[in-house]
Structure formats: C-alpha cells, structure tokens
Coordinates of C-alpha atoms and ligand atoms in Angstrom, one line a residue:
M1 CA 6.3 6.2 -25.4
N2 CA 3.6 6.4 -23.6
I3 CA 3.3 3.3 -22.1
L4 CA 0.7 4.0 -19.4
K5 CA -1.2 6.4 -22.1
D6 CA -5.3 7.2 -20.6
K7 CA -4.4 5.1 -18.1
V8 CA -5.7 6.0 -14.6
A9 CA -3.4 6.0 -10.9
L10 CA -3.6 6.3 -8.0
I11 CA -0.2 7.1 -5.8
T12 CA 0.0 7.7 -2.6
G13 CA 2.8 9.5 -1.3
C14 CA 3.6 11.7 -4.1
N15 CA 5.5 15.1 -2.5
R16 CA 9.1 13.4 -2.6
G17 CA 11.2 10.6 -3.0
I18 CA 10.3 7.1 -5.0
G19 CA 7.0 8.8 -5.2
K20 CA 7.7 12.0 -6.5
K21 CA 9.5 9.4 -9.3
I22 CA 6.8 7.8 -9.6
L23 CA 4.5 10.4 -10.5
Y24 CA 6.9 11.7 -12.5
R25 CA 7.5 8.5 -14.8
F26 CA 3.6 7.7 -15.1
A27 CA 2.8 11.9 -16.1
Q28 CA 5.4 11.5 -18.2
E29 CA 4.3 7.7 -19.8
G30 CA 0.8 9.6 -20.6
A31 CA -1.2 8.1 -18.0
V32 CA -3.8 10.5 -16.2
V33 CA -2.7 9.8 -12.0
Y34 CA -4.6 11.4 -9.2
A35 CA -1.2 11.8 -7.0
V36 CA -1.6 11.5 -2.8
A37 CA 0.2 13.9 -0.2
R38 CA -0.6 14.9 3.0
V39 CA -0.5 18.6 2.8
E40 CA -3.4 20.8 1.2
G41 CA -2.1 21.8 -2.0
S42 CA 1.4 21.1 -1.2
L43 CA 1.3 18.9 -4.6
D44 CA -0.7 21.7 -6.4
K45 CA 2.6 23.3 -8.4
S46 CA 4.3 20.1 -9.3
A47 CA 0.7 18.7 -10.7
K48 CA 0.1 21.4 -13.0
E49 CA 3.9 22.0 -14.6
L50 CA 3.7 17.9 -15.4
S51 CA 0.6 18.0 -16.9
E52 CA 1.8 21.0 -19.1
K53 CA 5.0 19.3 -19.8
F54 CA 3.5 15.9 -20.9
G55 CA 0.2 17.5 -21.4
S56 CA -1.1 14.5 -19.2
K57 CA -4.0 15.4 -16.4
I58 CA -2.5 15.0 -13.1
I59 CA -5.4 15.8 -9.9
P60 CA -4.4 15.9 -6.8
L61 CA -5.9 14.6 -4.1
Y62 CA -4.5 15.5 -0.1
F63 CA -5.1 13.5 2.9
D64 CA -3.4 10.9 5.2
V65 CA -3.7 7.4 4.9
R66 CA -4.7 6.5 7.6
E67 CA -7.7 8.7 7.1
T68 CA -10.3 5.5 5.9
D69 CA -12.7 7.9 5.6
K70 CA -10.9 10.6 2.9
A71 CA -10.0 7.8 1.2
K72 CA -13.2 6.1 0.8
A73 CA -14.2 9.9 0.6
A74 CA -11.2 10.3 -2.8
L75 CA -11.8 6.5 -4.4
I76 CA -15.9 7.8 -4.9
K77 CA -14.8 11.0 -7.1
I78 CA -11.6 8.6 -9.3
K79 CA -15.0 6.6 -9.5
K80 CA -17.4 9.9 -10.4
Q81 CA -14.3 11.6 -12.2
S82 CA -12.7 8.8 -14.2
G83 CA -15.7 6.4 -14.0
R84 CA -12.1 3.8 -13.7
L85 CA -9.1 3.1 -11.5
D86 CA -6.7 1.1 -13.6
I87 CA -3.4 1.2 -11.2
L88 CA -3.4 2.2 -7.5
V89 CA 0.6 2.7 -6.3
N90 CA 0.5 2.4 -2.1
N91 CA 4.0 4.3 -1.8
A92 CA 3.6 6.2 1.2
G93 CA 4.9 4.3 4.6
V94 CA 7.0 5.3 7.3
M95 CA 10.4 3.7 8.9
K96 CA 11.6 4.3 12.2
D97 CA 14.6 2.1 13.9
A98 CA 14.4 0.5 17.2
L99 CA 16.1 -2.0 18.8
I100 CA 14.9 -4.6 20.1
G101 CA 13.7 -4.2 23.9
M102 CA 14.0 -0.5 22.6
I103 CA 10.3 -1.1 21.2
D104 CA 7.2 0.4 22.3
E105 CA 3.3 0.5 21.4
K106 CA 3.6 3.7 20.1
L107 CA 5.6 3.4 17.0
M108 CA 4.7 0.5 16.9
K109 CA 1.4 1.1 16.2
D110 CA 2.6 4.2 13.6
I111 CA 4.7 1.6 11.6
F112 CA 1.8 -0.5 11.4
D113 CA -0.9 2.9 10.6
V114 CA 0.6 3.8 7.5
N115 CA 2.8 0.7 6.2
V116 CA -0.2 -2.5 6.4
F117 CA -3.0 -1.5 7.8
A118 CA -3.4 2.3 5.6
V119 CA -2.1 -0.7 2.6
I120 CA -5.0 -2.7 3.6
N121 CA -7.9 -0.7 3.2
M122 CA -6.2 1.7 -0.3
I123 CA -6.5 -2.5 -1.9
Q124 CA -9.6 -3.2 0.1
L125 CA -11.6 0.4 -2.3
A126 CA -9.5 0.0 -5.3
Y127 CA -10.6 -2.8 -5.2
K128 CA -14.9 -2.3 -5.0
L129 CA -14.2 -0.1 -9.1
M130 CA -11.1 -2.7 -10.2
S131 CA -13.9 -6.3 -9.9
R132 CA -16.1 -3.5 -11.9
Q133 CA -13.7 -3.5 -15.1
K134 CA -13.1 -6.5 -14.4
S135 CA -8.9 -5.1 -14.8
G136 CA -6.0 -4.0 -13.0
S137 CA -2.3 -3.4 -11.1
I138 CA -2.0 -3.6 -7.4
I139 CA 1.3 -2.4 -6.8
N140 CA 2.6 -2.3 -3.0
L141 CA 5.8 -1.3 -1.9
S142 CA 7.7 -3.8 0.7
S143 CA 11.6 -3.5 1.2
I144 CA 14.2 -5.9 1.3
V145 CA 14.5 -5.5 4.4
G146 CA 10.9 -7.6 4.4
I147 CA 12.4 -10.4 2.9
E148 CA 15.8 -10.4 4.5
G149 CA 15.9 -8.6 8.4
N150 CA 18.3 -6.3 9.2
A151 CA 18.8 -5.2 12.9
G152 CA 17.9 -2.2 14.6
Q153 CA 14.8 -3.1 12.4
M154 CA 11.9 -5.4 13.3
V155 CA 9.0 -3.2 13.5
Y156 CA 9.7 -2.1 10.0
S157 CA 11.3 -4.9 8.5
A158 CA 8.1 -6.9 9.7
S159 CA 5.3 -4.2 8.5
K160 CA 7.3 -5.0 4.9
G161 CA 7.5 -8.5 5.3
A162 CA 3.3 -7.7 5.8
V163 CA 3.3 -5.5 2.7
A164 CA 4.7 -8.8 0.6
A165 CA 2.2 -11.9 2.3
L166 CA -0.3 -9.3 1.6
T167 CA 0.4 -8.6 -1.9
K168 CA 1.1 -12.7 -2.0
T169 CA -2.7 -13.4 -1.0
S170 CA -4.7 -10.4 -2.9
A171 CA -2.9 -11.2 -6.1
K172 CA -4.1 -15.3 -5.2
E173 CA -7.3 -14.4 -3.9
L174 CA -7.7 -11.2 -8.0
A175 CA -6.2 -13.5 -10.4
P176 CA -9.3 -14.4 -12.0
L177 CA -11.1 -10.8 -11.7
N178 CA -7.4 -10.2 -14.0
I179 CA -6.9 -7.7 -10.9
R180 CA -2.9 -8.3 -10.8
V181 CA -1.2 -7.4 -7.0
N182 CA 3.0 -6.7 -7.4
A183 CA 5.2 -5.6 -4.8
I184 CA 8.2 -4.1 -5.2
A185 CA 11.3 -4.4 -2.4
P186 CA 13.8 -1.5 -2.7
G187 CA 17.0 -1.9 -1.3
M188 CA 18.9 1.3 -0.8
I189 CA 17.6 4.1 -2.4
D190 CA 19.2 7.8 -2.0
T191 CA 15.9 9.4 -0.4
D192 CA 15.1 10.7 3.3
M193 CA 13.9 7.9 4.7
F194 CA 17.5 5.9 3.8
R195 CA 19.9 9.7 4.7
S196 CA 17.5 9.5 8.1
I197 CA 20.7 7.0 9.0
G198 CA 22.9 9.2 8.8
E199 CA 26.1 9.7 6.8
E200 CA 28.0 7.3 8.7
K201 CA 25.4 4.0 7.7
V202 CA 24.5 5.4 4.4
E203 CA 28.4 4.7 4.1
E204 CA 28.5 1.2 5.8
H205 CA 25.9 0.0 3.1
L206 CA 26.9 1.7 -0.6
S207 CA 30.0 0.1 0.4
N208 CA 27.6 -3.6 0.4
I209 CA 26.0 -3.5 -3.0
K210 CA 27.4 -5.1 -5.7
I211 CA 26.5 -2.7 -8.1
G212 CA 28.0 -0.1 -6.3
R213 CA 25.5 2.9 -6.2
L214 CA 22.8 3.5 -4.2
G215 CA 19.3 3.3 -6.1
T216 CA 17.2 6.1 -7.6
P217 CA 14.2 7.0 -7.0
T218 CA 13.7 6.8 -11.0
D219 CA 15.1 3.2 -10.9
I220 CA 12.1 2.5 -8.2
A221 CA 10.0 4.4 -10.3
N222 CA 10.7 2.5 -13.7
A223 CA 9.6 -1.1 -12.7
A224 CA 6.2 0.5 -11.3
V225 CA 5.7 1.6 -14.8
F226 CA 6.9 -2.0 -16.3
L227 CA 4.1 -3.8 -13.1
G228 CA 1.4 -0.7 -14.1
S229 CA 1.4 -1.3 -17.5
D230 CA 0.3 -3.4 -20.1
L231 CA 4.2 -5.3 -21.1
S232 CA 3.6 -7.1 -17.0
S233 CA -0.3 -8.8 -17.8
Y234 CA 0.9 -12.3 -16.9
I235 CA 2.4 -10.8 -13.1
T236 CA 1.0 -11.1 -10.9
G237 CA 2.1 -12.2 -6.8
Q238 CA 5.9 -11.8 -6.8
I239 CA 8.2 -9.5 -5.3
L240 CA 10.3 -8.0 -8.2
G241 CA 13.9 -6.8 -5.7
V242 CA 15.2 -4.1 -7.3
D243 CA 18.6 -3.5 -5.1
G244 CA 21.3 -3.3 -7.0
E245 CA 22.6 -6.6 -5.6
A246 CA 22.7 -5.3 -1.8
L247 CA 23.5 -7.4 1.1
V248 CA 21.5 -6.0 4.1
Ligands
NAP301 N1 14.2 4.8 0.4 C1 14.0 3.3 0.3 O1 15.6 2.7 0.4 C2 13.5 2.8 0.6 C3 13.9 1.3 0.6 C4 12.4 0.3 0.9 C5 11.4 0.3 0.8 N2 11.3 2.2 0.7 C6 9.5 1.4 0.9 O2 9.7 3.3 -0.2 C7 8.4 3.8 -0.1 C8 8.6 5.2 0.0 O3 10.0 5.7 0.5 P1 11.2 6.8 0.5 O4 11.8 6.4 0.6 O5 10.4 7.4 -1.5 O6 10.3 7.7 1.7 P2 10.2 9.2 2.4 O7 11.7 10.7 1.9 O8 10.5 9.6 3.4 O9 8.7 9.5 1.9 C9 7.5 8.9 2.3 C10 6.5 9.2 1.6 O10 5.2 8.7 2.2 C11 4.3 10.0 2.5 N3 3.7 9.4 4.1 C12 4.1 9.4 5.2 N4 3.1 9.0 5.8 C13 2.1 9.2 5.5 C14 1.0 8.7 5.8 N5 0.0 9.2 7.0 N6 -0.3 9.5 5.0 C15 0.0 9.8 3.4 N7 1.0 10.3 3.0 C16 2.6 9.7 4.7 C17 5.8 10.9 3.4 O11 4.2 12.2 2.8 P3 4.5 13.6 3.7 O12 6.1 14.6 3.2 O13 4.0 14.0 4.1 O14 5.6 13.2 5.3 C18 6.7 11.0 1.9 O15 5.5 11.0 0.7 C19 7.4 3.6 1.7 O16 7.0 2.8 1.4 C20 9.0 3.1 2.6 O17 9.2 2.2 3.2 C21 11.9 2.7 0.5

C-alpha cells in the first residue's frame, strides 16, 4: 500500500517485540527508517534484509535511549542525511514489577529514566526538526495499566500514565506547528516483556481479554502505521487503546 512512502521515521527499541514489528510494517509501507537498538551491529542483518525485501531504506542507529548525547547525535545524523523527520516512535521501554513496600529508588529510576525521561528528551530533539518543516507525527507507547492501574505495577503504571499525560500536553503545545502527538495504549501483547510475568499469570490475563486472544506486535504496529500516516492527519492528543477489550 505504501502509505508511508518516503516518510522519514525514527523508531526506538527495534531489535525485538513491538518495535521490531513496527520497523517491519514501516519498511513494508515504504518509509525511510532510522531504527534504534542498543547492541552495536544487532540490526545490521535485518535492516539489510528489510531494505532488500521492500526496497525501503533502513538505517540502523545504536544507542541507549538514556544517553542524551548519543540521541542528539542521531538526530543530527538524520538531519544531515535526510533533512527531515516525519515520524518519531518512542517504543523502547522497560517493565519491572514490585509490590508496594518493595519499591526502591533504583527501580523507580530504572523505569522512569527509560519510559519517561528518555521519551521527553526524544520529543524535544524531534521537535527541533519537525518544527522547521511544520509537520510531524510523534507516537508514544503508553499502556492499558497507565490508564487503569494494576496491582504490583505502581512504578511501571505511573511511568505509562506519565506518557499519556506528556502526550496530551505536547499535542496541545505542538498542534499549531502541525506536529501531532498520540499514544498507543496496548493491552497484553505477546512479547518478551509480557511473557516475563510467568505462564500462570499469562493464562489469568488471557481469560480477562474479551476478544479471546493476546494481542500481537502486528496489532500495535498497524496502529502505529495509521498514526504515522496522513490517514490520521486530524488526530492528535489521543491515547489509542489497542487491547481487545482487556480487563486488568
Ligand atoms: N508487551 C505488552 O504487553 C505491552 C503492553 C503495554 C505497553 N507496552 C509497551 O510497548 C513498548 C514495547 O514493549 P515490548 O513488549 O515490545 O517490550 P520488549 O519485548 O521487552 O522490548 C523492549 C524494547 O525496548 C528496548 N529498550 C529497553 N530499554 C532500552 C534503553 N535503555 N535504550 C534503548 N532501548 C531500550 C529493548 O532493547 P534491548 O533488547 O536492548 O533490551 C527492546 O528492543 C514498551 O514501551 C512497553 O512498555 C508493552
């Protein structure tokens, strides 16, 4: 369909899970993708394969999203090479569970550094390019638990609630510049992150999803394609639940 033809996108956390599938779908839809992973060289092979398969340009970038200098250098590279940035997908995230009484400062910092502070940093960097071109779409990954809460996940759910709030705020601020900011709030998606809760809990959650199955990374990637494309050109400040009517 090529609905992202020639759009320049930056996606974080592309080596597995949801981010890997967003990269795949963006490549399939014709985007030029700057794909971020942490481990040097880890995306080289798949980037080459996707480029050959779909004729899209995939450029791997390697940095930890907490490294603000490296993130800045990446945006400078994008500006030099492509001259613009149309879509930013803040997908990289971490989940660590702890009951109230068991939460320490390290856990809070580990989660907020990646899920919130790095997202704010990336938005600020993308804004610099997008504001010049007076267009752009920023897509953040929130979560159903950021809206509904979940026992055992006070810190993680707070970080994803913060993502929802910063999405709405930046959408208000950036709408006059024609920069749209939306979030996707996935339910239970079958990835390493979700499976890390253990088989027993996976089964328990499954019985609480009305559509009767776990979500797939493709379910989320398709929402990201829509929000990144011009099909959603009048949609901003929204938190799009993609959860098969799940209860948490
Ligand atoms: N799966 C779900 O059910 C679910 C539900 C709601 C929301 N979400 C959100 O969706 C997003 C993707 O989740 P997922 O299920 O695909 O998770 P995942 O399988 O655990 O993958 C997480 C990705 O984030 C990357 N990442 C983590 N910390 C990073 C850092 N400091 N710098 C750069 N990259 C980093 C990981 O890279 P490494 O491989 O190097 O660790 C990996 O690529 C997350 O924001 C998550 O909170 C997921």
